[in-house]
mmCIF file of C-alpha atoms in Angstrom:
data_model
loop_
_atom_site.group_PDB
_atom_site.id
_atom_site.type_symbol
_atom_site.label_atom_id
_atom_site.label_comp_id
_atom_site.label_asym_id
_atom_site.label_seq_id
_atom_site.Cartn_x
_atom_site.Cartn_y
_atom_site.Cartn_z
ATOM 1 C CA MET X 1 10.738 33.877 31.907
ATOM 2 C CA SER X 2 12.320 35.425 28.859
ATOM 3 C CA SER X 3 13.293 33.629 25.692
ATOM 4 C CA GLN X 4 16.803 32.970 24.472
ATOM 5 C CA ALA X 5 18.323 34.861 21.620
ATOM 6 C CA ASP X 6 17.313 33.548 18.240
ATOM 7 C CA ASN X 7 20.835 32.326 17.409
ATOM 8 C CA ASP X 8 21.265 30.202 20.565
ATOM 9 C CA GLU X 9 21.527 26.489 19.861
ATOM 10 C CA LEU X 10 19.011 24.318 21.691
ATOM 11 C CA ASP X 11 19.372 20.758 22.928
ATOM 12 C CA GLU X 12 16.880 17.911 22.520
ATOM 13 C CA ASN X 13 14.811 19.323 25.418
ATOM 14 C CA GLY X 14 14.594 22.789 23.878
ATOM 15 C CA LEU X 15 17.080 24.247 26.387
ATOM 16 C CA PRO X 16 20.111 26.346 25.384
ATOM 17 C CA THR X 17 23.273 24.373 24.671
ATOM 18 C CA PRO X 18 26.032 25.315 27.140
ATOM 19 C CA GLN X 19 28.689 27.706 25.837
ATOM 20 C CA PHE X 20 32.043 27.580 27.640
ATOM 21 C CA PRO X 21 34.784 30.227 27.360
ATOM 22 C CA PRO X 22 38.118 29.095 25.851
ATOM 23 C CA HIS X 23 40.435 27.712 28.541
ATOM 24 C CA GLY X 24 42.889 25.387 26.799
ATOM 25 C CA ASP X 25 43.047 21.641 27.286
ATOM 26 C CA LYS X 26 43.451 21.685 31.054
ATOM 27 C CA PRO X 27 40.202 21.052 32.974
ATOM 28 C CA ARG X 28 39.138 23.826 35.300
ATOM 29 C CA VAL X 29 38.295 23.330 38.966
ATOM 30 C CA TRP X 30 34.916 24.652 40.095
ATOM 31 C CA PHE X 31 33.917 25.037 43.752
ATOM 32 C CA LEU X 32 30.121 25.184 44.212
ATOM 33 C CA THR X 33 28.869 26.341 47.615
ATOM 34 C CA ALA X 34 25.405 24.743 47.312
ATOM 35 C CA ALA X 35 25.850 21.844 44.939
ATOM 36 C CA ASP X 36 22.598 20.189 46.027
ATOM 37 C CA SER X 37 20.505 23.210 45.029
ATOM 38 C CA PRO X 38 18.625 23.026 41.700
ATOM 39 C CA ILE X 39 21.120 25.283 39.934
ATOM 40 C CA GLY X 40 24.025 23.435 41.559
ATOM 41 C CA ILE X 41 22.738 20.090 40.285
ATOM 42 C CA ALA X 42 22.259 21.458 36.766
ATOM 43 C CA LEU X 43 25.742 22.983 36.720
ATOM 44 C CA VAL X 44 27.450 19.827 38.026
ATOM 45 C CA ARG X 45 26.034 17.778 35.146
ATOM 46 C CA HIS X 46 27.121 20.290 32.501
ATOM 47 C CA LEU X 47 30.568 20.757 34.021
ATOM 48 C CA LEU X 48 31.296 17.039 34.263
ATOM 49 C CA GLU X 49 30.073 16.499 30.710
ATOM 50 C CA HIS X 50 32.437 19.278 29.633
ATOM 51 C CA GLY X 51 35.364 17.605 31.389
ATOM 52 C CA ASP X 52 35.851 20.052 34.263
ATOM 53 C CA ASN X 53 36.523 19.101 37.878
ATOM 54 C CA VAL X 54 33.903 19.910 40.516
ATOM 55 C CA VAL X 55 34.168 20.333 44.274
ATOM 56 C CA ALA X 56 30.579 20.083 45.486
ATOM 57 C CA ALA X 57 29.873 21.612 48.878
ATOM 58 C CA ILE X 58 26.734 20.495 50.696
ATOM 59 C CA SER X 59 25.514 21.109 54.216
ATOM 60 C CA SER X 60 27.407 19.272 56.932
ATOM 61 C CA THR X 61 24.159 17.624 58.074
ATOM 62 C CA GLN X 62 23.408 16.126 54.665
ATOM 63 C CA PHE X 63 27.038 15.161 54.122
ATOM 64 C CA ALA X 64 26.948 13.086 57.318
ATOM 65 C CA LYS X 65 23.779 11.239 56.255
ATOM 66 C CA ALA X 66 23.527 10.416 52.575
ATOM 67 C CA ASP X 67 19.981 9.148 53.080
ATOM 68 C CA THR X 68 18.921 12.760 53.722
ATOM 69 C CA TYR X 69 20.029 13.941 50.264
ATOM 70 C CA PHE X 70 17.390 15.705 48.216
ATOM 71 C CA PRO X 71 16.056 13.189 45.639
ATOM 72 C CA ASP X 72 17.450 15.050 42.628
ATOM 73 C CA PHE X 73 20.889 15.298 44.218
ATOM 74 C CA ALA X 74 20.804 11.624 45.228
ATOM 75 C CA GLN X 75 20.036 10.730 41.610
ATOM 76 C CA LEU X 76 22.971 12.858 40.448
ATOM 77 C CA ILE X 77 25.325 11.134 42.896
ATOM 78 C CA ASN X 78 24.215 7.732 41.578
ATOM 79 C CA GLU X 79 24.925 8.878 38.015
ATOM 80 C CA ILE X 80 28.370 10.101 39.032
ATOM 81 C CA HIS X 81 29.264 6.875 40.827
ATOM 82 C CA SER X 82 28.315 4.860 37.750
ATOM 83 C CA ASN X 83 30.611 6.914 35.486
ATOM 84 C CA ASP X 84 34.346 6.460 36.108
ATOM 85 C CA ASP X 85 35.364 9.738 34.454
ATOM 86 C CA TRP X 86 32.760 11.731 36.375
ATOM 87 C CA ASN X 87 33.649 9.982 39.623
ATOM 88 C CA LYS X 88 37.315 11.003 39.280
ATOM 89 C CA ALA X 89 36.388 14.607 38.501
ATOM 90 C CA PHE X 90 33.909 15.036 41.362
ATOM 91 C CA HIS X 91 34.500 15.484 45.074
ATOM 92 C CA GLU X 92 31.983 16.274 47.831
ATOM 93 C CA VAL X 93 32.864 18.365 50.870
ATOM 94 C CA PRO X 94 30.786 19.313 53.927
ATOM 95 C CA LEU X 95 30.246 23.020 54.414
ATOM 96 C CA ASN X 96 28.693 25.063 57.177
ATOM 97 C CA SER X 97 29.259 28.575 55.903
ATOM 98 C CA LYS X 98 28.568 30.000 59.365
ATOM 99 C CA LEU X 99 31.911 28.572 60.497
ATOM 100 C CA ILE X 100 35.077 30.037 59.012
ATOM 101 C CA ALA X 101 36.974 26.879 59.965
ATOM 102 C CA ASP X 102 34.554 24.794 57.862
ATOM 103 C CA CYS X 103 35.082 27.120 54.909
ATOM 104 C CA GLN X 104 38.868 26.964 55.231
ATOM 105 C CA ALA X 105 38.779 23.168 55.465
ATOM 106 C CA ALA X 106 36.576 22.903 52.362
ATOM 107 C CA ILE X 107 38.933 25.078 50.286
ATOM 108 C CA ALA X 108 41.950 23.146 51.585
ATOM 109 C CA THR X 109 40.306 19.889 50.516
ATOM 110 C CA ALA X 110 39.673 21.259 47.035
ATOM 111 C CA VAL X 111 43.350 22.196 46.692
ATOM 112 C CA ARG X 112 44.495 18.835 48.080
ATOM 113 C CA VAL X 113 42.300 16.870 45.654
ATOM 114 C CA PHE X 114 42.608 18.939 42.470
ATOM 115 C CA GLY X 115 45.578 21.216 43.123
ATOM 116 C CA ARG X 116 43.801 24.544 42.686
ATOM 117 C CA VAL X 117 40.494 26.419 42.559
ATOM 118 C CA ASP X 118 39.702 28.230 39.319
ATOM 119 C CA ILE X 119 36.068 29.292 39.795
ATOM 120 C CA LEU X 120 34.344 29.843 43.129
ATOM 121 C CA PHE X 121 30.595 29.870 42.526
ATOM 122 C CA CYS X 122 28.567 31.150 45.500
ATOM 123 C CA CYS X 123 24.943 30.098 45.076
ATOM 124 C CA GLN X 124 23.484 29.403 48.516
ATOM 125 C CA SER X 125 20.227 31.293 49.050
ATOM 126 C CA GLU X 126 16.804 31.500 50.649
ATOM 127 C CA ALA X 127 14.000 34.064 50.383
ATOM 128 C CA LEU X 128 12.350 35.605 53.446
ATOM 129 C CA PHE X 129 8.828 36.893 52.782
ATOM 130 C CA GLY X 130 7.409 39.699 54.905
ATOM 131 C CA THR X 131 7.019 43.446 55.076
ATOM 132 C CA VAL X 132 9.258 45.461 57.385
ATOM 133 C CA GLU X 133 6.621 45.358 60.123
ATOM 134 C CA GLU X 134 5.842 41.680 59.625
ATOM 135 C CA LEU X 135 9.526 40.905 60.121
ATOM 136 C CA ALA X 136 9.576 42.657 63.502
ATOM 137 C CA GLN X 137 6.735 40.773 65.224
ATOM 138 C CA SER X 138 8.623 38.310 67.423
ATOM 139 C CA SER X 139 12.028 36.976 68.413
ATOM 140 C CA ILE X 140 11.440 33.919 66.199
ATOM 141 C CA VAL X 141 10.910 36.123 63.158
ATOM 142 C CA HIS X 142 13.917 38.220 64.149
ATOM 143 C CA SER X 143 15.986 35.008 64.103
ATOM 144 C CA ALA X 144 14.777 34.410 60.535
ATOM 145 C CA VAL X 145 16.028 37.889 59.612
ATOM 146 C CA GLN X 146 19.448 37.054 61.036
ATOM 147 C CA SER X 147 19.410 33.744 59.169
ATOM 148 C CA GLN X 148 18.659 35.583 55.920
ATOM 149 C CA PHE X 149 21.809 37.677 56.282
ATOM 150 C CA GLN X 150 23.816 34.655 57.410
ATOM 151 C CA THR X 151 22.846 32.732 54.280
ATOM 152 C CA ILE X 152 23.165 35.468 51.672
ATOM 153 C CA PHE X 153 25.829 37.769 53.150
ATOM 154 C CA PHE X 154 27.979 36.334 55.945
ATOM 155 C CA GLY X 155 28.157 32.806 54.483
ATOM 156 C CA PRO X 156 29.589 33.927 51.126
ATOM 157 C CA VAL X 157 31.898 36.364 52.938
ATOM 158 C CA ASN X 158 33.342 33.462 54.940
ATOM 159 C CA ILE X 159 33.956 31.240 51.921
ATOM 160 C CA ILE X 160 35.421 34.114 49.880
ATOM 161 C CA LYS X 161 37.818 35.053 52.690
ATOM 162 C CA SER X 162 38.856 31.415 52.925
ATOM 163 C CA ALA X 163 39.512 31.141 49.183
ATOM 164 C CA LEU X 164 41.451 34.387 48.719
ATOM 165 C CA PRO X 165 44.860 33.130 49.956
ATOM 166 C CA THR X 166 44.694 30.266 47.444
ATOM 167 C CA LEU X 167 43.573 32.510 44.587
ATOM 168 C CA ARG X 168 46.267 35.083 45.421
ATOM 169 C CA ALA X 169 48.960 32.412 45.483
ATOM 170 C CA GLN X 170 47.769 31.178 42.074
ATOM 171 C CA ARG X 171 47.514 34.762 40.818
ATOM 172 C CA SER X 172 44.367 33.679 39.056
ATOM 173 C CA GLY X 173 40.785 32.718 39.708
ATOM 174 C CA HIS X 174 37.217 33.867 39.243
ATOM 175 C CA ILE X 175 34.667 34.516 41.986
ATOM 176 C CA VAL X 176 31.101 34.328 40.648
ATOM 177 C CA MET X 177 28.352 35.519 42.996
ATOM 178 C CA LEU X 178 24.797 34.493 42.150
ATOM 179 C CA THR X 179 22.264 37.041 43.381
ATOM 180 C CA GLY X 180 19.026 38.190 41.789
ATOM 181 C CA ILE X 181 17.392 41.136 40.129
ATOM 182 C CA THR X 182 16.310 42.045 43.670
ATOM 183 C CA GLY X 183 19.940 43.076 44.163
ATOM 184 C CA HIS X 184 19.111 45.964 41.835
ATOM 185 C CA LEU X 185 15.449 46.620 42.538
ATOM 186 C CA GLY X 186 13.646 47.078 45.849
ATOM 187 C CA THR X 187 10.696 44.675 46.091
ATOM 188 C CA PRO X 188 7.777 45.224 48.500
ATOM 189 C CA GLY X 189 7.402 42.284 50.829
ATOM 190 C CA LEU X 190 11.022 41.179 50.345
ATOM 191 C CA SER X 191 12.761 44.027 52.164
ATOM 192 C CA VAL X 192 15.280 41.964 54.146
ATOM 193 C CA TYR X 193 15.894 39.636 51.205
ATOM 194 C CA CYS X 194 16.709 42.650 49.020
ATOM 195 C CA ALA X 195 18.839 44.198 51.767
ATOM 196 C CA SER X 196 20.977 41.066 52.103
ATOM 197 C CA GLN X 197 21.520 40.929 48.336
ATOM 198 C CA TRP X 198 22.409 44.613 48.161
ATOM 199 C CA ALA X 199 24.874 44.015 51.010
ATOM 200 C CA ILE X 200 26.698 41.138 49.312
ATOM 201 C CA GLU X 201 26.759 42.991 45.986
ATOM 202 C CA GLY X 202 28.360 46.037 47.629
ATOM 203 C CA TYR X 203 30.904 43.749 49.270
ATOM 204 C CA VAL X 204 31.701 41.970 46.003
ATOM 205 C CA ASP X 205 31.891 45.218 44.009
ATOM 206 C CA SER X 206 34.496 46.537 46.466
ATOM 207 C CA LEU X 207 36.340 43.212 46.528
ATOM 208 C CA ALA X 208 36.750 43.294 42.751
ATOM 209 C CA TYR X 209 38.981 46.399 42.962
ATOM 210 C CA GLU X 210 41.035 44.934 45.818
ATOM 211 C CA VAL X 211 41.888 41.655 44.089
ATOM 212 C CA ALA X 212 42.297 42.887 40.505
ATOM 213 C CA PRO X 213 46.097 43.332 40.973
ATOM 214 C CA PHE X 214 46.293 39.577 41.676
ATOM 215 C CA ASP X 215 44.495 38.831 38.386
ATOM 216 C CA ILE X 216 41.464 37.532 40.295
ATOM 217 C CA LYS X 217 38.210 38.246 38.458
ATOM 218 C CA VAL X 218 34.890 38.915 40.213
ATOM 219 C CA SER X 219 31.414 38.743 38.660
ATOM 220 C CA ILE X 220 27.855 39.132 39.898
ATOM 221 C CA VAL X 221 25.141 37.184 38.082
ATOM 222 C CA GLN X 222 21.620 38.446 38.744
ATOM 223 C CA SER X 223 18.953 35.859 37.979
ATOM 224 C CA SER X 224 15.249 36.590 37.673
ATOM 225 C CA ILE X 225 13.168 36.843 40.827
ATOM 226 C CA GLU X 226 11.362 33.638 39.844
ATOM 227 C CA VAL X 227 14.655 31.726 39.765
ATOM 228 C CA SER X 228 16.067 33.191 42.965
ATOM 229 C CA VAL X 229 12.852 32.590 44.937
ATOM 230 C CA LEU X 230 11.235 29.461 43.522
ATOM 231 C CA THR X 231 14.388 27.319 43.295
ATOM 232 C CA ASN X 232 15.511 27.998 46.875
ATOM 233 C CA PRO X 233 13.946 27.604 50.321
ATOM 234 C CA ILE X 234 11.151 30.090 51.045
ATOM 235 C CA VAL X 235 10.591 31.374 54.582
ATOM 236 C CA ALA X 236 7.344 33.258 55.234
ATOM 237 C CA ALA X 237 6.659 35.407 58.283
ATOM 238 C CA PRO X 238 3.065 35.557 59.579
ATOM 239 C CA PRO X 239 1.120 38.182 57.618
ATOM 240 C CA MET X 240 -0.423 41.232 59.272
ATOM 241 C CA PRO X 241 -4.037 42.075 58.331
ATOM 242 C CA GLU X 242 -3.036 45.689 57.711
ATOM 243 C CA TYR X 243 -1.061 44.491 54.698
ATOM 244 C CA GLY X 244 -3.792 42.179 53.396
ATOM 245 C CA SER X 245 -4.771 42.386 49.751
ATOM 246 C CA GLU X 246 -8.062 44.157 50.471
ATOM 247 C CA LYS X 247 -6.514 46.897 52.584
ATOM 248 C CA HIS X 248 -3.148 47.488 50.968
ATOM 249 C CA GLY X 249 -2.426 48.383 47.366
ATOM 250 C CA ALA X 250 1.322 47.713 47.042
ATOM 251 C CA PRO X 251 2.264 44.685 44.879
ATOM 252 C CA LEU X 252 3.576 42.571 47.769
ATOM 253 C CA ALA X 253 5.772 39.597 46.859
ATOM 254 C CA ARG X 254 3.708 37.289 49.075
ATOM 255 C CA ARG X 255 0.573 37.877 46.995
ATOM 256 C CA ILE X 256 2.422 37.718 43.677
ATOM 257 C CA PHE X 257 4.026 34.366 44.451
ATOM 258 C CA ALA X 258 0.819 33.011 45.987
ATOM 259 C CA ARG X 259 -0.905 33.691 42.653
ATOM 260 C CA LEU X 260 2.021 32.124 40.795
ATOM 261 C CA LEU X 261 1.801 28.985 42.929
ATOM 262 C CA ASP X 262 -1.943 28.958 42.320
ATOM 263 C CA SER X 263 -1.423 29.140 38.555
ATOM 264 C CA LEU X 264 1.041 26.261 38.717
ATOM 265 C CA ASP X 265 -1.451 24.336 40.814
ATOM 266 C CA GLN X 266 -4.241 24.869 38.305
ATOM 267 C CA SER X 267 -2.017 23.998 35.349
ATOM 268 C CA THR X 268 -1.149 20.667 36.962
ATOM 269 C CA ALA X 269 -4.637 19.690 38.155
ATOM 270 C CA PRO X 270 -6.111 16.352 36.925
ATOM 271 C CA ARG X 271 -7.369 16.580 33.349
ATOM 272 C CA ASP X 272 -9.789 14.390 31.421
ATOM 273 C CA THR X 273 -8.143 12.141 28.842
ATOM 274 C CA GLU X 274 -9.506 10.885 25.551
ATOM 275 C CA ASP X 275 -10.401 7.507 27.061
ATOM 276 C CA GLY X 276 -12.547 9.128 29.736
ATOM 277 C CA GLY X 277 -9.994 8.764 32.527
ATOM 278 C CA SER X 278 -8.012 11.463 34.243
ATOM 279 C CA SER X 279 -4.397 12.484 33.928
ATOM 280 C CA THR X 280 -2.359 13.756 36.848
ATOM 281 C CA LEU X 281 1.144 15.136 37.134
ATOM 282 C CA PRO X 282 3.526 14.163 39.965
ATOM 283 C CA GLU X 283 2.020 13.828 43.434
ATOM 284 C CA GLU X 284 4.058 16.706 44.841
ATOM 285 C CA MET X 285 2.156 19.119 42.614
ATOM 286 C CA GLN X 286 -1.098 18.041 44.266
ATOM 287 C CA ARG X 287 0.339 19.638 47.422
ATOM 288 C CA MET X 288 0.920 22.978 45.697
ATOM 289 C CA ARG X 289 -2.226 24.587 47.067
ATOM 290 C CA LEU X 290 -1.231 23.589 50.581
ATOM 291 C CA GLU X 291 2.213 25.100 50.011
ATOM 292 C CA ASN X 292 0.529 28.291 48.776
ATOM 293 C CA GLU X 293 -1.583 28.481 51.937
ATOM 294 C CA LEU X 294 1.574 28.146 54.017
ATOM 295 C CA LEU X 295 2.791 31.456 52.583
ATOM 296 C CA ASN X 296 -0.015 32.971 54.664
ATOM 297 C CA ASN X 297 0.285 30.829 57.782
ATOM 298 C CA ASP X 298 0.033 32.376 61.251
ATOM 299 C CA THR X 299 3.422 30.934 62.198
ATOM 300 C CA LEU X 300 6.873 31.278 60.650
ATOM 301 C CA THR X 301 6.936 28.705 57.870
ATOM 302 C CA GLN X 302 9.591 27.298 55.531
ATOM 303 C CA ILE X 303 8.704 25.564 52.272
ATOM 304 C CA ARG X 304 10.273 24.541 48.975
ATOM 305 C CA ALA X 305 8.194 25.139 45.875
ATOM 306 C CA PRO X 306 7.586 21.640 44.419
ATOM 307 C CA LEU X 307 8.234 22.548 40.812
ATOM 308 C CA PRO X 308 7.705 20.000 38.026
ATOM 309 C CA THR X 309 11.079 18.955 36.621
ATOM 310 C CA SER X 310 10.432 20.326 33.125
ATOM 311 C CA PHE X 311 9.250 23.679 34.487
ATOM 312 C CA ARG X 312 12.239 23.944 36.835
ATOM 313 C CA ASP X 313 14.733 23.118 34.075
ATOM 314 C CA GLN X 314 13.236 25.736 31.760
ATOM 315 C CA LEU X 315 13.181 28.272 34.585
ATOM 316 C CA LEU X 316 16.880 27.718 35.317
ATOM 317 C CA ALA X 317 18.062 27.412 31.706
ATOM 318 C CA GLU X 318 19.042 31.024 31.099
ATOM 319 C CA THR X 319 20.872 31.377 34.412
ATOM 320 C CA VAL X 320 22.762 28.103 33.933
ATOM 321 C CA HIS X 321 23.675 29.193 30.419
ATOM 322 C CA ALA X 322 24.979 32.538 31.710
ATOM 323 C CA VAL X 323 27.069 31.037 34.528
ATOM 324 C CA LEU X 324 28.709 28.497 32.220
ATOM 325 C CA ALA X 325 29.498 31.163 29.617
ATOM 326 C CA ILE X 326 30.923 33.612 32.170
ATOM 327 C CA GLY X 327 32.693 31.324 34.661
ATOM 328 C CA GLY X 328 36.435 31.366 34.018
ATOM 329 C CA HIS X 329 36.188 33.868 31.156
ATOM 330 C CA SER X 330 39.353 35.919 30.618
ATOM 331 C CA THR X 331 37.374 39.178 30.555
ATOM 332 C CA PRO X 332 34.124 38.454 32.393
ATOM 333 C CA PRO X 333 31.481 41.115 33.086
ATOM 334 C CA ALA X 334 31.443 42.695 36.532
ATOM 335 C CA ARG X 335 27.667 42.286 36.579
ATOM 336 C CA HIS X 336 25.431 40.228 34.317
ATOM 337 C CA ILE X 337 21.644 40.461 34.357
ATOM 338 C CA VAL X 338 19.889 37.323 33.142
ATOM 339 C CA GLY X 339 16.841 37.701 30.911
ATOM 340 C CA HIS X 340 15.261 40.471 28.852
ATOM 341 C CA GLU X 341 12.743 41.385 31.567
ATOM 342 C CA GLY X 342 15.505 41.941 34.112
ATOM 343 C CA VAL X 343 17.505 44.100 31.729
ATOM 344 C CA ALA X 344 14.406 46.168 30.915
ATOM 345 C CA SER X 345 13.577 46.634 34.607
ATOM 346 C CA VAL X 346 17.085 47.837 35.450
ATOM 347 C CA LYS X 347 17.105 50.206 32.453
ATOM 348 C CA GLU X 348 13.800 51.654 33.633
ATOM 349 C CA LYS X 349 15.159 52.168 37.152
ATOM 350 C CA LEU X 350 18.328 53.834 35.847
ATOM 351 C CA LEU X 351 16.226 56.091 33.603
ATOM 352 C CA THR X 352 14.066 57.122 36.569
ATOM 353 C CA ALA X 353 17.153 57.735 38.698
ATOM 354 C CA GLY X 354 18.642 59.922 35.964
ATOM 355 C CA GLN X 355 15.440 61.941 35.671
ATOM 356 C CA GLU X 356 15.332 62.485 39.440
ATOM 357 C CA LEU X 357 18.966 63.620 39.435
ATOM 358 C CA GLU X 358 18.201 66.196 36.775
ATOM 359 C CA GLU X 359 15.067 67.352 38.563
ATOM 360 C CA PHE X 360 16.937 68.011 41.807
ATOM 361 C CA VAL X 361 20.367 68.932 40.403
ATOM 362 C CA GLU X 362 20.069 72.505 41.692
ATOM 363 C CA VAL X 363 19.404 71.199 45.190
ATOM 364 C CA SER X 364 22.503 68.998 44.933
ATOM 365 C CA ALA X 365 24.670 71.824 43.631
ATOM 366 C CA ALA X 366 23.425 74.270 46.273
ATOM 367 C CA ALA X 367 25.470 72.434 48.910
ATOM 368 C CA ASP X 368 28.720 72.727 46.955
ATOM 369 C CA LEU X 369 31.376 74.998 48.412
ATOM 370 C CA PRO X 370 32.552 77.848 46.195
ATOM 371 C CA GLU X 371 35.824 77.122 44.417
ATOM 372 C CA ALA X 372 37.739 79.607 46.562
ATOM 373 C CA ALA X 373 36.418 78.081 49.801
ATOM 374 C CA ARG X 374 37.368 74.588 48.638
ATOM 375 C CA MET X 375 40.933 75.705 47.896
ATOM 376 C CA GLN X 376 41.272 77.385 51.290
ATOM 377 C CA SER X 377 40.037 74.283 53.117
#
C-alpha cells in the first residue's frame, strides 16, 4: 500500500482528510451500488458528514432481513438512525443487479426521494481465483465464471442503462466505475477476474464518448489489487497439482494472497505482554489460517478476508480519498490509478508495449496498402 503525498492532511487516525470538489451549496445525490461493502460503508460516512445525500443500494436478500446485515453496515445504520440530519439524507434501496427491473426501480426511488442522481458509483465486486484450466474443471466452476461476469460486467451495465434516461434529462451527472489495477494488467491466476474488468472498462470508455454531448461525465477508478481483492468476496476454484508452487514458476495470485493472509495471521497471533499474559487481536483473525487454507480447498469456496478494522481502513484510505475528490468534479479524469505502485506498474507496461511496437513496426507496416492502391479502393 503506497503512502499519501506529503502535503495531504491527515485525520486523527492518520488517514487522509477527504477533499471534495467545489459544487456550490446544494447537496449532491450519490447512488452507491454496494453500500454495504467496506468501501461503500466508508464513503457513506464521509458523504453524510459532508452534507451530501446518499441512496444506498444493498442486495435484495439483505434488504428484506435487516438481521442479516454485515456487522459494520449494521453499526452504520444504527449511527444514521441516531442522527436526524443523516437519517434525512440517507435512503436504502434493494438491488439485484441481475434484474433490469430492479435497477430501474432503484433509480426511480432515488429520483422520487431526492429529485435527481448526481453521481452513480458502481462498486460491486468479487474476485475469482483460478488459472484458465482450473476454471474449466466442472459445471459448478463454470457457474462461478458466469457469476464473475454478472457481478463485474452485466450488473453495472444494467444499473448504468437504468440511470442514463435520468442523467440525460438532467443534462448532468457523473458515472464513476470502481475497477482495479487488474483492469490494466493481466494477472496469472486471475484470468477471468481480469477479463471481466477489461470488459467493463471497454464498455465505460465507449460510453464516455456517447454521453459527453449530454454533459454526463464518466470516470474509471482503478484501486490496488489488495483493495479490489481483500475487501470483496473471494471465490476460489479447486487448484490443479500441475499449477502447484513446486511445479509451476508463474507468480499465481492464489499463492501470493495465501502468503499475504499468512503474514496477516502471523502479525495478529497472540503475543506475550509485560505482565506475563498474552495479547490477542479480534477472534476473527484467529480464523485467518483456516481462511487461507480454503483458498486451496478441493471444492469451490467463497470467503471474505477477515481484516482487522485498522488495517482495512488504511488499505481503503487512498481509494476512498480518490473517489471523494473525483466524484462530481467538473472536469474529472477519464481514468484514475490509485497509488504509486499502480502508476509505476502501468508506466512499465506502457513502456514495454512501446518497445514492442518499435521492434515490430516493420512487420506492422508491411501489411499497409500502397498509397495508390488505397486511393483506388
